[in-house]
PDB file of C-alpha atoms in Angstrom:
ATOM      1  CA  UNK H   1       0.000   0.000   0.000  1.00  0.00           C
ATOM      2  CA  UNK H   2       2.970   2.517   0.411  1.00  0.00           C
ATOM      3  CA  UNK H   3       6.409   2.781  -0.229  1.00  0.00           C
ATOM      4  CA  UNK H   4       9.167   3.640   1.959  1.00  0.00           C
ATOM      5  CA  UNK H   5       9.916   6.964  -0.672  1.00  0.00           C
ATOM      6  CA  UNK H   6       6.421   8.736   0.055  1.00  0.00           C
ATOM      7  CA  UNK H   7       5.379   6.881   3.870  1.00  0.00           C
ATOM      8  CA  UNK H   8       5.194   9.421   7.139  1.00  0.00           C
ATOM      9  CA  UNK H   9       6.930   7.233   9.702  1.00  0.00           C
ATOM     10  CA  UNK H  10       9.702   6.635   7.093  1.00  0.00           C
ATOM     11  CA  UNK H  11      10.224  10.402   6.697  1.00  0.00           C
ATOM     12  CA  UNK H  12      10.472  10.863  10.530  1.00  0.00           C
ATOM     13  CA  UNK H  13      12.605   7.912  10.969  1.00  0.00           C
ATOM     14  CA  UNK H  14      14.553   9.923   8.420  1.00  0.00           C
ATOM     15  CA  UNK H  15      14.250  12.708  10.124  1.00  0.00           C
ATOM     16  CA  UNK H  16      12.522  14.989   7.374  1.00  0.00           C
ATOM     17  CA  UNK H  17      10.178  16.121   9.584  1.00  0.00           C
ATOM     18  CA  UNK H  18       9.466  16.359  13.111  1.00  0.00           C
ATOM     19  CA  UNK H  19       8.634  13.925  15.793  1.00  0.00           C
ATOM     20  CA  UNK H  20       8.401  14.376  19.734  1.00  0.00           C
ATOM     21  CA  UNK H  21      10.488  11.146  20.384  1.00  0.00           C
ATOM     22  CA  UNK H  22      10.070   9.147  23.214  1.00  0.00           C
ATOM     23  CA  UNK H  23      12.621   6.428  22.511  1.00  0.00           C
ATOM     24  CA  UNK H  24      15.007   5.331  19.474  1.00  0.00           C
ATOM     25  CA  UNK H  25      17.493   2.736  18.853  1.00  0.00           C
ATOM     26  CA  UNK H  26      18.739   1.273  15.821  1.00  0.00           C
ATOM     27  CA  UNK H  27      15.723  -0.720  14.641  1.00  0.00           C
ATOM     28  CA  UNK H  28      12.967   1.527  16.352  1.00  0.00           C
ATOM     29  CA  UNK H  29      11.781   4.440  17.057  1.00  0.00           C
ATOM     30  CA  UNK H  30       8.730   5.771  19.665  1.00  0.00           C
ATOM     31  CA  UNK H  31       6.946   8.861  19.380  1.00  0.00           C
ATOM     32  CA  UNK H  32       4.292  10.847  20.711  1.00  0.00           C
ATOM     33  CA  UNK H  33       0.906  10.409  18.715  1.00  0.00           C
ATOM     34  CA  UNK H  34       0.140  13.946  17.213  1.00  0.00           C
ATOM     35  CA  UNK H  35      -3.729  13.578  18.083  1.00  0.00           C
ATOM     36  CA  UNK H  36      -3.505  11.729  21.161  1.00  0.00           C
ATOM     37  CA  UNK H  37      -6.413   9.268  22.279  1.00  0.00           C
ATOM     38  CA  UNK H  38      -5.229   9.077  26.242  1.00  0.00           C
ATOM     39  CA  UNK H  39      -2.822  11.369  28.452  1.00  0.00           C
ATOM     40  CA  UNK H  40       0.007   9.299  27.842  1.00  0.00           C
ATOM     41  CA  UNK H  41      -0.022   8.709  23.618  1.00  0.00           C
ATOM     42  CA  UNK H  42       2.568   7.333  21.730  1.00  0.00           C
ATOM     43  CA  UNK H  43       3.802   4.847  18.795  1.00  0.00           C
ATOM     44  CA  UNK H  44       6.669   2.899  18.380  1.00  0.00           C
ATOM     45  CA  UNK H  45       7.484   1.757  15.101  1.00  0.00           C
ATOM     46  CA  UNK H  46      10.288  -0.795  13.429  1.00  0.00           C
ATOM     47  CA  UNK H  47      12.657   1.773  11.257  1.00  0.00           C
ATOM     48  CA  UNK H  48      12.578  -1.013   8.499  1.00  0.00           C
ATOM     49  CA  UNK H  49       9.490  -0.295   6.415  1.00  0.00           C
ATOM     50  CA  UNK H  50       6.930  -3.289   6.731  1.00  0.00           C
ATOM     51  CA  UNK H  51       2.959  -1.962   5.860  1.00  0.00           C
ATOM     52  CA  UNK H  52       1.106  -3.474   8.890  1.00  0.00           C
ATOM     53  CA  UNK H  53       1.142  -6.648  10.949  1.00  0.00           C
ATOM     54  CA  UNK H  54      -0.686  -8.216   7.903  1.00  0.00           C
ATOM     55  CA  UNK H  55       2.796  -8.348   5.856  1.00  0.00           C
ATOM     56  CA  UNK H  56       5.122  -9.543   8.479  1.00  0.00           C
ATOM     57  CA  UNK H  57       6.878 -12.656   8.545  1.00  0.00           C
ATOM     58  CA  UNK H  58       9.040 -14.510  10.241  1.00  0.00           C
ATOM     59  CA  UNK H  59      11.831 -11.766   9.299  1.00  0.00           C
ATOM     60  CA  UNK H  60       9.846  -9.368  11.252  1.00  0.00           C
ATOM     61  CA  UNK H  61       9.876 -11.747  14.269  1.00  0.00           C
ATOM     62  CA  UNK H  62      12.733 -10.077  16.043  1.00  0.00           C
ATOM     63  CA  UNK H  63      12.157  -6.602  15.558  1.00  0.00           C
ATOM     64  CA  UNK H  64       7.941  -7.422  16.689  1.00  0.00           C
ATOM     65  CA  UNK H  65       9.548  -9.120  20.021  1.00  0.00           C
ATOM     66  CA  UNK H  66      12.103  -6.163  20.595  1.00  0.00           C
ATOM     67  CA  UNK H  67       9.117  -3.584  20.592  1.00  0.00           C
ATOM     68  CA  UNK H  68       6.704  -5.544  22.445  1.00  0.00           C
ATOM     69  CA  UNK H  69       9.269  -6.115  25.052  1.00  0.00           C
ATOM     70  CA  UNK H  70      10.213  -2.518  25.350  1.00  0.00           C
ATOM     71  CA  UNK H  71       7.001  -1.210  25.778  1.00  0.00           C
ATOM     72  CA  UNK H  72       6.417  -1.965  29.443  1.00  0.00           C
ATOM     73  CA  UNK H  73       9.344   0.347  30.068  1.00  0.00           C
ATOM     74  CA  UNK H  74       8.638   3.041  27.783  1.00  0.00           C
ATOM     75  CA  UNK H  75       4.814   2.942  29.639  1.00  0.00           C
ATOM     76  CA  UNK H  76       6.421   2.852  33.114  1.00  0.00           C
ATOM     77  CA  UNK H  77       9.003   5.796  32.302  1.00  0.00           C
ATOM     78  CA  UNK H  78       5.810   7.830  30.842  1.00  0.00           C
ATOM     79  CA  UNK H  79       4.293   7.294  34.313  1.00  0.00           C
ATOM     80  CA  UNK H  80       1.790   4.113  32.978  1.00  0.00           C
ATOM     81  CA  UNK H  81       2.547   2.635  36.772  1.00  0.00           C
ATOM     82  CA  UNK H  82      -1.462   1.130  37.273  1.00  0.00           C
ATOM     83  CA  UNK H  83      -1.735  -0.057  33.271  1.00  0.00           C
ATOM     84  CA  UNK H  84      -1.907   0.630  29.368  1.00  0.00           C
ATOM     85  CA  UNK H  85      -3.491  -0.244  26.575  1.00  0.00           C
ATOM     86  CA  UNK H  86      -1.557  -1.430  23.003  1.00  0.00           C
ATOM     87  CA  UNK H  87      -3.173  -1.494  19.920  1.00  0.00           C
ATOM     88  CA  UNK H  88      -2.277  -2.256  16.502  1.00  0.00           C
ATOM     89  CA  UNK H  89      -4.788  -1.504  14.181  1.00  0.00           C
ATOM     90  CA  UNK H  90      -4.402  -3.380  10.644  1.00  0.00           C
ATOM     91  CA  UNK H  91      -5.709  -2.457   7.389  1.00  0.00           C
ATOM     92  CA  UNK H  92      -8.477  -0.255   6.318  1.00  0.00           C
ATOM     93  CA  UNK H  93     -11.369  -2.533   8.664  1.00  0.00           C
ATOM     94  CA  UNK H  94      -8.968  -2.672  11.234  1.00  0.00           C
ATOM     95  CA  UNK H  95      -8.733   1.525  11.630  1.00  0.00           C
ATOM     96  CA  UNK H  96      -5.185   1.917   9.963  1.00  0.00           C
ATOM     97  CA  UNK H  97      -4.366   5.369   8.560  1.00  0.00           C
ATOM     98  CA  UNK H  98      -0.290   5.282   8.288  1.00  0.00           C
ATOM     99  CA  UNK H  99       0.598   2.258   6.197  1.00  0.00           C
ATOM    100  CA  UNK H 100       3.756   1.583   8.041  1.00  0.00           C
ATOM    101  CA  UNK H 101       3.581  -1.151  10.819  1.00  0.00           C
ATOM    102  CA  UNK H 102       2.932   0.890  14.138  1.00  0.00           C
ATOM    103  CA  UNK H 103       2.115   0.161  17.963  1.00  0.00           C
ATOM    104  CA  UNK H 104      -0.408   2.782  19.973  1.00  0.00           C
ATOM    105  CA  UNK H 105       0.955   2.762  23.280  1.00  0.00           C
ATOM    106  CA  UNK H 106      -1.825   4.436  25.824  1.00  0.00           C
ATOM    107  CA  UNK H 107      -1.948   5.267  29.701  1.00  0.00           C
ATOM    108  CA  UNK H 108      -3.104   7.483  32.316  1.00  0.00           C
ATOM    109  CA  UNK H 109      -6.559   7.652  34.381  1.00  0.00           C
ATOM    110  CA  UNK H 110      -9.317   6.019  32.667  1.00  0.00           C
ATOM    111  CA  UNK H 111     -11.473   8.929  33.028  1.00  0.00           C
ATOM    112  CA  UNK H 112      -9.123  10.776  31.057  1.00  0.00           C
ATOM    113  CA  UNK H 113      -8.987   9.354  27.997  1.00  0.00           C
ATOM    114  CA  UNK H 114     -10.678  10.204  24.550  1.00  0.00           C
ATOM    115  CA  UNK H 115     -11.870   6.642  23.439  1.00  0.00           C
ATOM    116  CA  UNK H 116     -14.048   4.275  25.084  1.00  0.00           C
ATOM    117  CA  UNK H 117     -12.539   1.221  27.248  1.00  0.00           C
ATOM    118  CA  UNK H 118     -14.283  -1.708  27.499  1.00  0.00           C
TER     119      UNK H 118
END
């Protein structure tokens, strides 16, 4: 669905434009979500381009285990101490807007937040 050449996340992993970053290392990169759904927003993404979780393989495998291991930290250090929420939403049905693989991390009081919790 996109290409590295014209994709958002690839252009701030780039660093053609500008991202509130909340963690990088050399195979991904967190951010703050620039319409945040909770007080504590933000996405981490793999710096390789992948679309969604629908085109990963077992290539992918690593980099998928890296960030879902890091983001318990990255919540705690944002001050997620009682919980968070991760989402990835995949493909048009699913709620994806940015075709590049990315992780909503979200925290803070319930009462707070902008979407509905179950």
């Amino acid at each position: 669905m996109n290409s590295p050449h014209n994709c958002l996340f690839c252009r701030i992993v780039a660093g053609q434009l500008p991202s509130r970053k909340v963690y990088e290392d050399d195979e991904m990169l967190a951010f703050h979500d620039i319409h945040p759904k909770a007080p504590v927003h933000f996405l981490l993404i793999p710096k390789v381009h992948v679309d969604s979780l629908a085109d990963c393989g077992p290539g992918e495998g690593a980099v998928l285990a890296k960030m879902m291991l890091k983001v318990p930290e990255l919540a705690r250090a944002a001050g997620c101490g009682n919980g968070f929420r991760t989402v990835i939403n995949t493909g048009p049905d699913g709620g994806q807007e940015v075709y590049h693989l990315h992780l909503h991390v979200l925290g803070g009081p319930r009462g707070q937040w902008k979407v509905p919790l179950p």
